[in-house]
PDB file of C-alpha atoms in Angstrom:
ATOM      1  CA  ARG A 128     -16.921  22.194   4.398  1.00  0.00           C
ATOM      2  CA  ASP A 129     -16.347  25.884   5.117  1.00  0.00           C
ATOM      3  CA  LEU A 130     -12.902  26.567   6.499  1.00  0.00           C
ATOM      4  CA  ALA A 131     -12.166  29.798   8.282  1.00  0.00           C
ATOM      5  CA  THR A 132      -8.649  30.385   6.980  1.00  0.00           C
ATOM      6  CA  PRO A 133      -6.459  29.285   4.084  1.00  0.00           C
ATOM      7  CA  CYS A 134      -4.124  27.723   6.659  1.00  0.00           C
ATOM      8  CA  GLU A 135      -6.890  25.391   7.860  1.00  0.00           C
ATOM      9  CA  PHE A 136      -7.674  24.474   4.261  1.00  0.00           C
ATOM     10  CA  MET A 137      -4.052  23.569   3.518  1.00  0.00           C
ATOM     11  CA  SER A 138      -3.760  21.574   6.733  1.00  0.00           C
ATOM     12  CA  ASP A 139      -6.911  19.622   5.882  1.00  0.00           C
ATOM     13  CA  LEU A 140      -5.692  19.000   2.329  1.00  0.00           C
ATOM     14  CA  ALA A 141      -2.259  17.832   3.514  1.00  0.00           C
ATOM     15  CA  GLY A 142      -3.911  15.244   5.762  1.00  0.00           C
ATOM     16  CA  ARG A 143      -5.949  13.871   2.876  1.00  0.00           C
ATOM     17  CA  VAL A 144      -2.871  13.683   0.640  1.00  0.00           C
ATOM     18  CA  GLU A 145      -0.959  11.736   3.310  1.00  0.00           C
ATOM     19  CA  ASN A 146      -3.879   9.308   3.681  1.00  0.00           C
ATOM     20  CA  LEU A 147      -4.006   8.836  -0.092  1.00  0.00           C
ATOM     21  CA  LYS A 148      -0.265   8.107  -0.222  1.00  0.00           C
ATOM     22  CA  ALA A 149      -0.626   5.495   2.525  1.00  0.00           C
ATOM     23  CA  ALA A 150      -3.622   3.859   0.822  1.00  0.00           C
ATOM     24  CA  VAL A 151      -1.832   3.633  -2.533  1.00  0.00           C
ATOM     25  CA  ALA A 152       1.297   2.182  -0.900  1.00  0.00           C
ATOM     26  CA  LEU A 153      -0.786  -0.435   0.920  1.00  0.00           C
ATOM     27  CA  HIS A 154      -2.587  -1.359  -2.303  1.00  0.00           C
ATOM     28  CA  PHE A 155       0.659  -1.843  -4.240  1.00  0.00           C
ATOM     29  CA  ALA A 156       2.285  -3.845  -1.430  1.00  0.00           C
ATOM     30  CA  HIS A 157      -0.771  -6.096  -1.124  1.00  0.00           C
ATOM     31  CA  PHE A 158      -0.927  -6.620  -4.894  1.00  0.00           C
ATOM     32  CA  ASN A 159       2.790  -7.355  -5.316  1.00  0.00           C
ATOM     33  CA  PHE A 160       3.545  -9.375  -2.196  1.00  0.00           C
ATOM     34  CA  VAL A 161       0.343 -10.981  -0.892  1.00  0.00           C
ATOM     35  CA  VAL A 162      -2.456 -11.656  -3.321  1.00  0.00           C
ATOM     36  CA  ARG A 163      -1.409 -11.682  -6.958  1.00  0.00           C
ATOM     37  CA  VAL A 164       0.092 -15.034  -7.969  1.00  0.00           C
ATOM     38  CA  HIS A 165       0.711 -14.927 -11.710  1.00  0.00           C
ATOM     39  CA  SER A 166      -1.116 -17.818 -13.392  1.00  0.00           C
ATOM     40  CA  THR A 167       1.714 -18.734 -15.779  1.00  0.00           C
ATOM     41  CA  LEU A 168       4.733 -18.025 -13.592  1.00  0.00           C
ATOM     42  CA  ARG A 169       3.038 -19.241 -10.377  1.00  0.00           C
ATOM     43  CA  VAL A 170       4.753 -16.523  -8.312  1.00  0.00           C
ATOM     44  CA  THR A 171       3.885 -13.002  -7.164  1.00  0.00           C
ATOM     45  CA  PRO A 172       5.343 -10.000  -9.003  1.00  0.00           C
ATOM     46  CA  ALA A 173       7.701  -9.405  -6.054  1.00  0.00           C
ATOM     47  CA  MET A 174       8.954 -12.989  -6.240  1.00  0.00           C
ATOM     48  CA  ALA A 175       9.440 -12.750 -10.011  1.00  0.00           C
ATOM     49  CA  ALA A 176      11.481  -9.558  -9.530  1.00  0.00           C
ATOM     50  CA  GLY A 177      13.645 -11.262  -6.905  1.00  0.00           C
ATOM     51  CA  VAL A 178      12.498  -8.953  -4.089  1.00  0.00           C
ATOM     52  CA  SER A 179      10.938 -11.739  -2.021  1.00  0.00           C
ATOM     53  CA  ALA A 180      11.554 -15.470  -1.893  1.00  0.00           C
ATOM     54  CA  ASN A 181       8.139 -16.472  -0.550  1.00  0.00           C
ATOM     55  CA  LEU A 182       4.472 -15.548  -0.581  1.00  0.00           C
ATOM     56  CA  TRP A 183       3.545 -13.117   2.210  1.00  0.00           C
ATOM     57  CA  SER A 184       0.460 -13.267   4.395  1.00  0.00           C
ATOM     58  CA  MET A 185      -1.420 -10.156   5.484  1.00  0.00           C
ATOM     59  CA  ARG A 186       0.194 -10.629   8.904  1.00  0.00           C
ATOM     60  CA  ASP A 187       3.671 -10.479   7.283  1.00  0.00           C
ATOM     61  CA  LEU A 188       2.728  -7.291   5.445  1.00  0.00           C
ATOM     62  CA  VAL A 189       1.397  -5.597   8.589  1.00  0.00           C
ATOM     63  CA  GLU A 190       4.426  -6.650  10.655  1.00  0.00           C
ATOM     64  CA  ARG A 191       6.882  -5.333   8.082  1.00  0.00           C
ATOM     65  CA  ALA A 192       4.921  -2.092   7.672  1.00  0.00           C
ATOM     66  CA  SER A 193       4.916  -1.424  11.414  1.00  0.00           C
ATOM     67  CA  ASN A 194       8.730  -1.673  11.686  1.00  0.00           C
TER      68      ASN A 194
END
């Protein structure tokens, strides 16, 4: 996309970086709290680290992220 000024380019780039940060954070939270139950330990990585006592649902993740 052609951008008229360097300022517009930087603004566009900053928005993409913020979206990438949010996507990576969501991926890690989903992996560690919701979906990944370790086959041997039978707990999620967050539970094994003592960060959470129970398995989260997607609803739990969304509710905690919106606070």
